[in-house]
Amino acid sequence: MFCPKCSSDNIRETKDKAQSGKPRWKCRPCGHRTTSPLSAPSPLTQGVINRGSIKGVKEFVITNAVCNAALHKGFYSLKAFSEAKNAQLIVVPTVYNWQRKEEVKLHDDVIPYLLTKDLILNKNIMIKASNLRPTLANPLSGKAGIGGTRSCVFGHPQVAMEMIATPKSELPRMLHTTGACTNKYYSKTVHGQYTNEGEKAALHHSIGGLYVKIKGDKFWTRELICSPDGSFIDLGEKWTADGMVGAERVSCLVLGDVHAIFLDEKERKATIEQIKRLKPEHIVIHDLHDNYADSHHHKNNYWLNYHKQVMSMDGLRVELQKAVEFVDEVAQYGKPVLVHSNHHDHLEQWFNRHRPNGDRPHIENDALWSELHTIGRQHIDDTGQTPNLFNLYLQKYCKNDFEVTSRNKPYMIAGVDVSQHGDKGANGGRGHGGFIKSAFKMFLGHSHTPKIQKGAWWVGVLALNMGYALGLSSWFVTNGVINANGKRQLLHIVNGDTGL
């Protein structure tokens, strides 16, 4: 007999019994008491991955295995990918429902990759060996303080990610779960149907893993999510148990909020590098325009308006030209899709409050107001519909075609809706609850903070240095990928480095 806690065979039956009448056993090395000793050593004590075994390793593929669940063939795709990339495959085991009194088992192929103790990868990221119950509805809830200042990766069948705000001079902390390499294994009724808790967990059970790359104190992650046949697509490359078997053109790259007037050159270059590498069919753009030059947020701020004049940042046409140039640049590599965003609406708000020849100190925008007035009236005469001035301006000056989404109609790319910016929630209100509960898989922007919760994924922002971003920040330069199979990935840019 073996101890279920430490797997020692130095376990002895005691004289006292449990209320059920079962004899109690006590492990002499660890002192653990149990009425259910194991007939074989627990695999949970056989973890072979440790700090010494990963010395010199810079790339990792981390997944989760639920004990007693059947191994999914996606495990072998992750294994083949790891071997090809010289990455260390790591499997974090979790036990579901101790009350079943089942003997804990794992597939023999998983044992060499088990991690059963926390593992630090570098100064800023670690892997937690915590046993997160597989049926947790929100596996990252309450985990913000775990890991101290390091980002943490947790093994769990549901893919989730959230950012924790840090001082702007530091990398934001990231909490991320992995997805699993085992089949769904959740509680069922006597009739063979999932229980309420089991059904909810099964809905968000994902086969796959998390790729992590480290370089010095920096790190990058991206999700590797498998199709039912066990294959997955990473950056347009299709992987199976036989290795890379072909290329699938990326369906879409969803850019973090652009705010072109604030776009840092190194972040712009890194994003264009990603676009050139992936060659996506569609390039989805959020908050291309900022309207900083004459923002309604600044209308009563004398010193800021004076500063904008001195720095020549109070001309809206200059801002709009930056947006035109950005659309034309990315249009060389894929079809631009412009998402209806709140900062685009700021141009409309400015138009409605601006008074030509009387709105000082912004008289230099009078000519633009007159032009937009002409464009808008012509649009009404031609279509009978109210104008979107930002879209009309781009249509006039962009050399390349682009599409625009509607808040009221899905824009589907490979099964993912990219029509929503995120500023307007369900019923026109605020908040993310409606997106998370929606039956649609979605990619959103607006918050500048990447996030994964259920079927809703958020990209980050391309411009970190905006005047109103003060204090602690969870903003991150993050773009999103929609692969041909409909599976998504987040691509992070760290100090201008894509990590690809």
Short mmCIF file of C-alpha atoms in Angstrom, two decimals:
data_model
loop_
_atom_site.label_atom_id
_atom_site.label_comp_id
_atom_site.label_asym_id
_atom_site.label_seq_id
_atom_site.Cartn_x
_atom_site.Cartn_y
_atom_site.Cartn_z
CA MET A 1 0.00 0.00 0.00
CA PHE A 2 1.12 3.54 -0.73
CA CYS A 3 0.45 6.97 0.76
CA PRO A 4 -1.81 9.07 -1.54
CA LYS A 5 0.08 12.22 -0.51
CA CYS A 6 3.77 11.28 -0.81
CA SER A 7 3.60 7.77 -2.38
CA SER A 8 5.68 6.25 0.39
CA ASP A 9 5.14 2.54 1.00
CA ASN A 10 5.91 3.08 4.68
CA ILE A 11 2.24 3.27 5.57
CA ARG A 12 0.66 1.27 8.36
CA GLU A 13 -2.88 0.45 9.48
CA THR A 14 -3.80 2.06 12.81
CA LYS A 15 -6.02 0.64 15.51
CA ASP A 16 -8.79 3.22 15.19
CA LYS A 17 -11.43 3.17 12.47
CA ALA A 18 -13.45 5.78 10.62
CA GLN A 19 -17.20 6.23 11.23
CA SER A 20 -17.79 4.20 8.09
CA GLY A 21 -16.00 1.28 9.71
CA LYS A 22 -13.03 1.49 7.35
CA PRO A 23 -9.61 1.17 8.93
CA ARG A 24 -7.40 4.25 9.07
CA TRP A 25 -3.88 4.21 7.70
CA LYS A 26 -1.00 6.51 8.65
CA CYS A 27 2.06 7.35 6.57
CA ARG A 28 5.13 7.42 8.76
CA PRO A 29 7.30 9.79 6.62
CA CYS A 30 4.71 12.53 6.06
CA GLY A 31 2.15 11.77 8.79
CA HIS A 32 -0.80 11.75 6.35
CA ARG A 33 -3.86 9.77 7.53
CA THR A 34 -6.28 8.14 5.11
CA THR A 35 -8.90 5.45 4.78
CA SER A 36 -8.00 4.98 1.09
CA PRO A 37 -4.34 4.01 0.64
CA LEU A 38 -3.21 3.44 -2.93
CA SER A 39 -2.26 0.12 -4.45
CA ALA A 40 0.41 1.86 -6.56
CA PRO A 41 2.43 5.08 -6.16
CA SER A 42 0.51 8.24 -7.13
CA PRO A 43 1.67 9.82 -10.39
CA LEU A 44 1.22 13.21 -8.70
CA THR A 45 4.42 12.55 -6.75
CA GLN A 46 6.43 11.54 -9.81
CA GLY A 47 7.05 14.96 -11.35
CA VAL A 48 10.37 14.94 -13.20
CA ILE A 49 10.41 18.55 -14.46
CA ASN A 50 12.38 20.87 -12.20
CA ARG A 51 14.74 23.84 -12.39
CA GLY A 52 17.71 21.62 -13.14
CA SER A 53 16.00 19.76 -15.99
CA ILE A 54 15.18 22.99 -17.89
CA LYS A 55 18.57 24.65 -17.60
CA GLY A 56 19.29 26.50 -20.84
CA VAL A 57 15.77 25.95 -22.22
CA LYS A 58 14.16 29.11 -23.65
CA GLU A 59 10.86 27.78 -25.02
CA PHE A 60 8.11 25.84 -23.28
CA VAL A 61 4.76 24.26 -24.13
CA ILE A 62 2.59 23.94 -21.04
CA THR A 63 -0.62 21.95 -20.84
CA ASN A 64 -2.87 20.37 -18.23
CA ALA A 65 -3.83 16.74 -17.66
CA VAL A 66 -6.87 15.86 -15.58
CA CYS A 67 -6.16 12.67 -13.69
CA ASN A 68 -8.18 9.59 -14.70
CA ALA A 69 -9.28 11.29 -17.95
CA ALA A 70 -8.44 9.74 -21.32
CA LEU A 71 -5.51 11.27 -23.16
CA HIS A 72 -6.51 13.31 -26.22
CA LYS A 73 -4.54 12.94 -29.45
CA GLY A 74 -3.86 16.67 -29.27
CA PHE A 75 -1.16 15.75 -26.73
CA TYR A 76 0.92 14.17 -29.46
CA SER A 77 0.57 17.26 -31.67
CA LEU A 78 1.86 19.41 -28.80
CA LYS A 79 4.67 16.90 -28.25
CA ALA A 80 5.68 16.99 -31.92
CA PHE A 81 5.62 20.80 -31.90
CA SER A 82 7.77 20.91 -28.77
CA GLU A 83 10.35 18.57 -30.22
CA ALA A 84 10.55 20.53 -33.47
CA LYS A 85 10.99 23.83 -31.62
CA ASN A 86 13.44 22.42 -29.05
CA ALA A 87 10.89 23.45 -26.44
CA GLN A 88 10.28 21.72 -23.13
CA LEU A 89 6.84 20.10 -22.91
CA ILE A 90 5.37 20.48 -19.42
CA VAL A 91 2.19 18.83 -18.12
CA VAL A 92 0.59 20.19 -14.95
CA PRO A 93 -1.71 17.50 -13.47
CA THR A 94 -4.93 18.23 -11.61
CA VAL A 95 -7.20 15.94 -9.66
CA TYR A 96 -10.94 16.21 -10.16
CA ASN A 97 -13.27 15.35 -7.30
CA TRP A 98 -11.31 13.61 -4.57
CA GLN A 99 -14.61 12.36 -3.17
CA ARG A 100 -14.86 9.74 -5.89
CA LYS A 101 -12.20 7.74 -4.04
CA GLU A 102 -10.75 6.66 -7.36
CA GLU A 103 -7.12 5.69 -7.61
CA VAL A 104 -5.32 8.56 -9.33
CA LYS A 105 -4.06 7.58 -12.77
CA LEU A 106 -2.35 9.31 -15.69
CA HIS A 107 -1.38 8.00 -19.10
CA ASP A 108 2.17 6.64 -19.20
CA ASP A 109 3.07 9.02 -22.07
CA VAL A 110 2.40 12.01 -19.82
CA ILE A 111 4.58 10.95 -16.87
CA PRO A 112 7.96 12.14 -18.29
CA TYR A 113 6.61 15.69 -18.60
CA LEU A 114 4.89 16.08 -15.23
CA LEU A 115 5.41 19.19 -13.15
CA THR A 116 4.26 18.82 -9.54
CA LYS A 117 6.13 21.73 -7.94
CA ASP A 118 6.15 25.42 -8.84
CA LEU A 119 8.75 26.30 -11.47
CA ILE A 120 10.32 29.74 -12.01
CA LEU A 121 11.21 30.41 -15.66
CA ASN A 122 12.76 33.85 -15.22
CA LYS A 123 12.42 37.00 -13.13
CA ASN A 124 8.97 37.78 -14.53
CA ILE A 125 7.15 34.49 -15.08
CA MET A 126 6.62 31.16 -13.33
CA ILE A 127 4.50 28.03 -13.68
CA LYS A 128 2.27 27.18 -10.74
CA ALA A 129 1.64 23.54 -9.90
CA SER A 130 -1.58 24.44 -8.08
CA ASN A 131 -4.42 21.95 -8.21
CA LEU A 132 -7.18 24.12 -9.73
CA ARG A 133 -10.47 22.22 -9.72
CA PRO A 134 -11.32 21.57 -13.40
CA THR A 135 -14.93 22.73 -12.88
CA LEU A 136 -14.01 26.23 -11.69
CA ALA A 137 -16.19 28.67 -13.64
CA ASN A 138 -13.50 31.38 -13.49
CA PRO A 139 -10.19 29.64 -12.81
CA LEU A 140 -8.23 32.89 -12.35
CA SER A 141 -10.63 34.40 -9.82
CA GLY A 142 -8.78 35.38 -6.64
CA LYS A 143 -5.35 34.60 -8.09
CA ALA A 144 -4.09 38.19 -8.50
CA GLY A 145 -1.74 38.06 -5.53
CA ILE A 146 -0.28 34.64 -6.27
CA GLY A 147 3.26 34.66 -7.58
CA GLY A 148 4.18 38.03 -6.10
CA THR A 149 5.52 40.25 -8.88
CA ARG A 150 5.80 37.38 -11.37
CA SER A 151 3.28 36.42 -14.02
CA CYS A 152 1.81 32.96 -13.46
CA VAL A 153 0.76 30.08 -15.67
CA PHE A 154 -1.79 27.68 -14.20
CA GLY A 155 -2.75 24.27 -15.56
CA HIS A 156 -6.51 24.16 -16.23
CA PRO A 157 -8.81 22.85 -19.00
CA GLN A 158 -10.39 26.27 -19.58
CA VAL A 159 -8.27 28.81 -21.45
CA ALA A 160 -8.34 32.14 -19.59
CA MET A 161 -6.05 35.15 -19.29
CA GLU A 162 -6.09 38.42 -17.43
CA MET A 163 -3.62 41.22 -16.78
CA ILE A 164 -2.80 42.70 -13.39
CA ALA A 165 -1.90 46.40 -13.27
CA THR A 166 1.66 47.35 -12.32
CA PRO A 167 3.67 50.60 -12.35
CA LYS A 168 4.11 51.77 -15.94
CA SER A 169 7.87 51.23 -15.80
CA GLU A 170 7.32 47.50 -15.18
CA LEU A 171 5.87 44.74 -17.36
CA PRO A 172 2.20 44.14 -16.47
CA ARG A 173 1.62 40.87 -14.69
CA MET A 174 -0.18 38.17 -16.64
CA LEU A 175 -2.24 35.28 -15.29
CA HIS A 176 -2.88 32.54 -17.84
CA THR A 177 -4.37 29.06 -17.90
CA THR A 178 -3.36 26.47 -20.43
CA GLY A 179 -6.06 24.22 -21.82
CA ALA A 180 -5.80 20.44 -21.40
CA CYS A 181 -4.35 17.42 -23.19
CA THR A 182 -7.04 15.11 -21.76
CA ASN A 183 -10.65 14.55 -22.81
CA LYS A 184 -13.63 15.98 -20.95
CA TYR A 185 -14.04 14.23 -17.62
CA TYR A 186 -16.80 15.78 -15.54
CA SER A 187 -19.47 14.56 -13.15
CA LYS A 188 -22.61 13.02 -14.60
CA THR A 189 -26.00 12.01 -13.27
CA VAL A 190 -27.17 8.41 -13.00
CA HIS A 191 -28.73 8.91 -16.44
CA GLY A 192 -25.35 9.71 -18.02
CA GLN A 193 -25.95 13.45 -18.45
CA TYR A 194 -23.59 16.08 -17.11
CA THR A 195 -24.47 17.64 -13.80
CA ASN A 196 -25.02 21.41 -13.79
CA GLU A 197 -21.40 22.05 -12.77
CA GLY A 198 -20.05 19.44 -15.17
CA GLU A 199 -22.01 20.79 -18.13
CA LYS A 200 -20.68 24.32 -17.64
CA ALA A 201 -17.11 23.06 -17.35
CA ALA A 202 -17.43 20.83 -20.43
CA LEU A 203 -18.65 23.82 -22.49
CA HIS A 204 -15.35 25.67 -22.00
CA HIS A 205 -13.03 22.65 -22.00
CA SER A 206 -10.26 23.33 -24.54
CA ILE A 207 -7.69 20.90 -25.87
CA GLY A 208 -4.36 22.64 -26.22
CA GLY A 209 -1.51 24.31 -24.44
CA LEU A 210 0.33 27.57 -23.89
CA TYR A 211 3.60 28.37 -25.64
CA VAL A 212 6.02 30.46 -23.59
CA LYS A 213 9.29 31.93 -24.82
CA ILE A 214 11.78 33.66 -22.55
CA LYS A 215 14.66 36.00 -23.41
CA GLY A 216 16.51 37.43 -20.44
CA ASP A 217 13.84 38.87 -18.14
CA LYS A 218 11.27 39.20 -20.94
CA PHE A 219 8.73 36.60 -22.04
CA TRP A 220 6.10 36.03 -24.72
CA THR A 221 3.11 33.70 -24.75
CA ARG A 222 0.66 32.46 -27.33
CA GLU A 223 -2.15 29.93 -27.24
CA LEU A 224 -2.02 26.59 -29.08
CA ILE A 225 -5.62 25.40 -29.28
CA CYS A 226 -6.44 22.11 -30.98
CA SER A 227 -9.28 21.15 -33.26
CA PRO A 228 -11.26 18.00 -32.38
CA ASP A 229 -8.91 15.90 -34.55
CA GLY A 230 -5.96 16.94 -32.37
CA SER A 231 -4.31 19.24 -34.92
CA PHE A 232 -3.66 22.92 -34.25
CA ILE A 233 -2.51 25.94 -36.23
CA ASP A 234 0.25 28.19 -34.95
CA LEU A 235 0.94 31.37 -36.91
CA GLY A 236 -0.40 29.76 -40.07
CA GLU A 237 1.47 26.45 -39.63
CA LYS A 238 -0.63 23.32 -39.18
CA TRP A 239 0.71 20.78 -36.69
CA THR A 240 -0.29 17.18 -36.00
CA ALA A 241 1.34 14.23 -34.25
CA ASP A 242 3.46 13.89 -37.41
CA GLY A 243 4.84 17.42 -37.05
CA MET A 244 4.16 20.38 -39.31
CA VAL A 245 2.03 19.14 -42.20
CA GLY A 246 1.36 22.32 -44.15
CA ALA A 247 0.49 25.99 -44.12
CA GLU A 248 -2.92 27.58 -43.63
CA ARG A 249 -3.21 31.29 -44.42
CA VAL A 250 -4.14 33.31 -41.36
CA SER A 251 -7.74 34.46 -41.69
CA CYS A 252 -7.34 37.64 -39.69
CA LEU A 253 -5.02 39.76 -37.60
CA VAL A 254 -6.94 41.90 -35.10
CA LEU A 255 -4.82 44.90 -34.16
CA GLY A 256 -4.78 46.42 -30.70
CA ASP A 257 -6.28 49.90 -30.52
CA VAL A 258 -4.13 52.00 -32.85
CA HIS A 259 -4.57 55.70 -31.86
CA ALA A 260 -2.39 56.61 -34.83
CA ILE A 261 -1.32 60.05 -33.57
CA PHE A 262 0.34 58.39 -30.55
CA LEU A 263 1.68 55.31 -32.35
CA ASP A 264 5.31 54.71 -31.40
CA GLU A 265 7.57 53.90 -34.33
CA LYS A 266 8.97 50.72 -32.80
CA GLU A 267 5.47 49.38 -32.07
CA ARG A 268 4.39 50.26 -35.61
CA LYS A 269 7.40 48.43 -37.08
CA ALA A 270 6.78 45.39 -34.88
CA THR A 271 3.13 45.25 -35.94
CA ILE A 272 4.06 45.53 -39.62
CA GLU A 273 6.59 42.74 -39.02
CA GLN A 274 3.78 40.55 -37.69
CA ILE A 275 1.57 41.44 -40.66
CA LYS A 276 4.31 40.61 -43.16
CA ARG A 277 5.03 37.33 -41.39
CA LEU A 278 1.40 36.19 -41.18
CA LYS A 279 0.01 37.62 -44.46
CA PRO A 280 -3.57 37.70 -43.07
CA GLU A 281 -6.59 37.86 -45.34
CA HIS A 282 -8.17 40.53 -43.12
CA ILE A 283 -6.64 43.17 -40.85
CA VAL A 284 -9.13 44.41 -38.25
CA ILE A 285 -8.51 47.91 -36.88
CA HIS A 286 -9.87 49.37 -33.61
CA ASP A 287 -9.69 53.05 -32.57
CA LEU A 288 -7.56 54.05 -35.53
CA HIS A 289 -8.22 57.72 -34.78
CA ASP A 290 -7.90 59.41 -31.36
CA ASN A 291 -9.20 62.98 -31.89
CA TYR A 292 -6.66 64.24 -29.35
CA ALA A 293 -6.21 67.52 -31.25
CA ASP A 294 -9.64 68.76 -30.19
CA SER A 295 -10.95 66.21 -27.71
CA HIS A 296 -14.10 67.00 -25.77
CA HIS A 297 -12.27 65.75 -22.68
CA HIS A 298 -9.93 68.76 -22.95
CA LYS A 299 -12.35 71.56 -23.79
CA ASN A 300 -12.01 73.25 -20.38
CA ASN A 301 -8.32 72.51 -19.88
CA TYR A 302 -6.56 75.78 -20.76
CA TRP A 303 -2.99 74.62 -20.18
CA LEU A 304 -3.36 71.38 -22.13
CA ASN A 305 -4.90 73.21 -25.07
CA TYR A 306 -2.08 75.77 -24.93
CA HIS A 307 0.46 72.92 -24.85
CA LYS A 308 -1.15 71.35 -27.91
CA GLN A 309 -0.85 74.67 -29.76
CA VAL A 310 2.81 75.08 -28.85
CA MET A 311 3.58 71.48 -29.85
CA SER A 312 1.52 71.77 -33.08
CA MET A 313 -0.80 68.97 -31.95
CA ASP A 314 -4.08 70.86 -32.26
CA GLY A 315 -4.68 70.26 -35.97
CA LEU A 316 -7.27 67.54 -36.59
CA ARG A 317 -6.34 67.20 -40.25
CA VAL A 318 -2.83 66.06 -39.24
CA GLU A 319 -4.39 63.36 -37.06
CA LEU A 320 -6.74 62.23 -39.80
CA GLN A 321 -3.86 62.05 -42.26
CA LYS A 322 -2.05 59.67 -39.87
CA ALA A 323 -5.13 57.43 -39.99
CA VAL A 324 -5.21 57.55 -43.81
CA GLU A 325 -1.52 56.62 -44.01
CA PHE A 326 -1.96 53.70 -41.63
CA VAL A 327 -4.86 52.22 -43.60
CA ASP A 328 -2.93 52.50 -46.85
CA GLU A 329 0.15 50.91 -45.29
CA VAL A 330 -1.58 47.80 -43.92
CA ALA A 331 -3.79 47.47 -47.03
CA GLN A 332 -0.69 46.27 -48.91
CA TYR A 333 -0.87 42.98 -46.97
CA GLY A 334 -4.57 42.28 -46.32
CA LYS A 335 -8.08 43.74 -46.46
CA PRO A 336 -8.52 46.46 -43.79
CA VAL A 337 -11.68 46.14 -41.71
CA LEU A 338 -12.48 49.22 -39.63
CA VAL A 339 -14.42 48.57 -36.41
CA HIS A 340 -16.93 51.22 -35.35
CA SER A 341 -15.10 52.65 -32.31
CA ASN A 342 -15.76 55.32 -29.71
CA HIS A 343 -12.76 57.49 -30.64
CA HIS A 344 -13.97 57.58 -34.24
CA ASP A 345 -17.23 59.01 -32.88
CA HIS A 346 -15.23 61.77 -31.17
CA LEU A 347 -14.78 63.40 -34.58
CA GLU A 348 -18.57 63.56 -34.91
CA GLN A 349 -18.83 65.09 -31.45
CA TRP A 350 -16.22 67.71 -32.34
CA PHE A 351 -18.09 68.56 -35.55
CA ASN A 352 -21.33 69.11 -33.64
CA ARG A 353 -19.82 71.51 -31.09
CA HIS A 354 -17.30 73.36 -33.28
CA ARG A 355 -18.32 76.84 -34.42
CA PRO A 356 -16.38 78.07 -37.48
CA ASN A 357 -14.81 81.52 -37.06
CA GLY A 358 -15.83 81.55 -33.43
CA ASP A 359 -14.27 78.50 -31.76
CA ARG A 360 -10.95 79.83 -30.49
CA PRO A 361 -8.19 78.73 -30.09
CA HIS A 362 -8.84 76.03 -32.75
CA ILE A 363 -9.52 78.24 -35.76
CA GLU A 364 -7.11 76.18 -37.90
CA ASN A 365 -9.75 73.41 -37.92
CA ASP A 366 -12.39 75.61 -39.57
CA ALA A 367 -11.48 74.47 -43.09
CA LEU A 368 -11.79 70.83 -42.03
CA TRP A 369 -15.19 71.53 -40.47
CA SER A 370 -16.39 73.06 -43.73
CA GLU A 371 -15.10 70.12 -45.74
CA LEU A 372 -16.78 67.59 -43.44
CA HIS A 373 -19.98 69.63 -43.60
CA THR A 374 -19.95 69.39 -47.39
CA ILE A 375 -19.13 65.66 -47.36
CA GLY A 376 -21.86 64.94 -44.81
CA ARG A 377 -24.57 66.86 -46.65
CA GLN A 378 -23.65 65.22 -49.94
CA HIS A 379 -23.88 61.81 -48.29
CA ILE A 380 -27.38 62.53 -47.00
CA ASP A 381 -28.45 63.79 -50.44
CA ASP A 382 -27.06 60.66 -52.12
CA THR A 383 -28.14 57.96 -49.64
CA GLY A 384 -30.76 59.43 -47.34
CA GLN A 385 -28.74 58.19 -44.35
CA THR A 386 -26.96 60.11 -41.60
CA PRO A 387 -23.21 60.27 -42.21
CA ASN A 388 -20.27 58.80 -40.33
CA LEU A 389 -17.79 61.60 -40.90
CA PHE A 390 -14.68 59.64 -40.03
CA ASN A 391 -15.50 56.85 -42.48
CA LEU A 392 -16.40 59.35 -45.20
CA TYR A 393 -13.12 61.21 -44.74
CA LEU A 394 -11.14 57.95 -45.09
CA GLN A 395 -13.13 56.96 -48.16
CA LYS A 396 -12.22 60.28 -49.76
CA TYR A 397 -8.48 60.18 -49.06
CA CYS A 398 -7.43 56.52 -48.72
CA LYS A 399 -5.93 55.03 -51.85
CA ASN A 400 -7.11 51.54 -50.92
CA ASP A 401 -10.54 50.10 -50.19
CA PHE A 402 -11.57 49.09 -46.70
CA GLU A 403 -14.67 47.74 -45.00
CA VAL A 404 -16.48 49.08 -41.94
CA THR A 405 -18.35 47.01 -39.34
CA SER A 406 -21.71 47.83 -37.80
CA ARG A 407 -22.44 47.61 -34.08
CA ASN A 408 -25.77 45.96 -34.97
CA LYS A 409 -24.60 43.22 -37.31
CA PRO A 410 -21.97 40.49 -36.83
CA TYR A 411 -18.90 40.56 -39.04
CA MET A 412 -17.80 36.93 -39.04
CA ILE A 413 -14.28 35.78 -39.90
CA ALA A 414 -13.67 32.02 -39.59
CA GLY A 415 -16.52 31.78 -37.10
CA VAL A 416 -15.41 34.72 -34.93
CA ASP A 417 -17.36 37.98 -34.71
CA VAL A 418 -15.10 41.05 -35.00
CA SER A 419 -17.85 43.69 -35.26
CA GLN A 420 -17.76 44.94 -31.67
CA HIS A 421 -15.26 47.45 -30.30
CA GLY A 422 -16.23 46.87 -26.68
CA ASP A 423 -17.29 50.37 -25.63
CA LYS A 424 -20.97 49.49 -26.00
CA GLY A 425 -22.08 46.42 -24.08
CA ALA A 426 -25.43 44.64 -24.12
CA ASN A 427 -28.38 46.99 -24.70
CA GLY A 428 -26.00 49.91 -25.28
CA GLY A 429 -24.70 49.84 -21.71
CA ARG A 430 -21.20 49.46 -20.37
CA GLY A 431 -19.49 46.33 -19.11
CA HIS A 432 -18.20 43.08 -20.55
CA GLY A 433 -20.85 40.71 -19.21
CA GLY A 434 -22.87 40.63 -22.42
CA PHE A 435 -19.83 39.70 -24.51
CA ILE A 436 -18.81 36.91 -22.13
CA LYS A 437 -22.32 35.42 -22.07
CA SER A 438 -22.84 35.74 -25.82
CA ALA A 439 -23.11 32.59 -27.90
CA PHE A 440 -20.79 34.27 -30.43
CA LYS A 441 -17.04 33.89 -30.25
CA MET A 442 -15.71 37.45 -30.28
CA PHE A 443 -12.59 39.53 -30.63
CA LEU A 444 -12.86 42.98 -28.99
CA GLY A 445 -10.76 46.05 -28.25
CA HIS A 446 -11.37 49.30 -26.32
CA SER A 447 -9.94 48.36 -22.89
CA HIS A 448 -6.29 48.42 -24.08
CA THR A 449 -5.84 45.37 -21.84
CA PRO A 450 -5.70 41.92 -23.44
CA LYS A 451 -7.95 39.36 -21.83
CA ILE A 452 -9.51 35.95 -22.41
CA GLN A 453 -12.74 35.03 -20.65
CA LYS A 454 -14.89 32.26 -22.03
CA GLY A 455 -15.63 32.98 -25.71
CA ALA A 456 -14.67 36.67 -25.50
CA TRP A 457 -11.08 37.68 -26.30
CA TRP A 458 -9.67 41.20 -26.09
CA VAL A 459 -6.65 42.65 -27.88
CA GLY A 460 -4.50 45.36 -26.28
CA VAL A 461 -3.23 48.69 -27.61
CA LEU A 462 -0.44 49.74 -29.98
CA ALA A 463 0.18 53.17 -28.42
CA LEU A 464 1.18 52.98 -24.76
CA ASN A 465 2.16 56.61 -24.22
CA MET A 466 -1.10 58.53 -24.16
CA GLY A 467 -1.48 61.53 -21.90
CA TYR A 468 -4.41 60.22 -19.87
CA ALA A 469 -2.73 56.89 -19.00
CA LEU A 470 -1.39 57.68 -15.52
CA GLY A 471 -0.49 55.50 -12.55
CA LEU A 472 -0.72 51.71 -12.49
CA SER A 473 -1.44 50.13 -15.87
CA SER A 474 -2.49 46.79 -17.29
CA TRP A 475 -2.15 48.01 -20.89
CA PHE A 476 -0.15 45.77 -23.19
CA VAL A 477 0.81 45.88 -26.86
CA THR A 478 -1.16 42.88 -28.07
CA ASN A 479 -2.61 41.85 -31.42
CA GLY A 480 -4.90 38.88 -32.03
CA VAL A 481 -4.86 36.10 -34.62
CA ILE A 482 -7.82 34.21 -36.05
CA ASN A 483 -6.50 31.09 -37.75
CA ALA A 484 -8.20 29.29 -40.63
CA ASN A 485 -9.72 26.73 -38.23
CA GLY A 486 -11.35 29.50 -36.16
CA LYS A 487 -8.94 29.08 -33.24
CA ARG A 488 -7.47 32.25 -31.79
CA GLN A 489 -4.10 33.41 -30.49
CA LEU A 490 -2.81 36.57 -28.79
CA LEU A 491 0.55 37.95 -29.95
CA HIS A 492 2.33 40.27 -27.55
CA ILE A 493 4.96 42.87 -28.43
CA VAL A 494 7.44 43.66 -25.65
CA ASN A 495 9.45 46.87 -26.07
CA GLY A 496 9.14 46.63 -29.85
CA ASP A 497 10.13 42.94 -29.94
CA THR A 498 7.57 40.47 -31.37
CA GLY A 499 9.40 37.44 -29.98
CA LEU A 500 8.70 35.55 -33.22
#
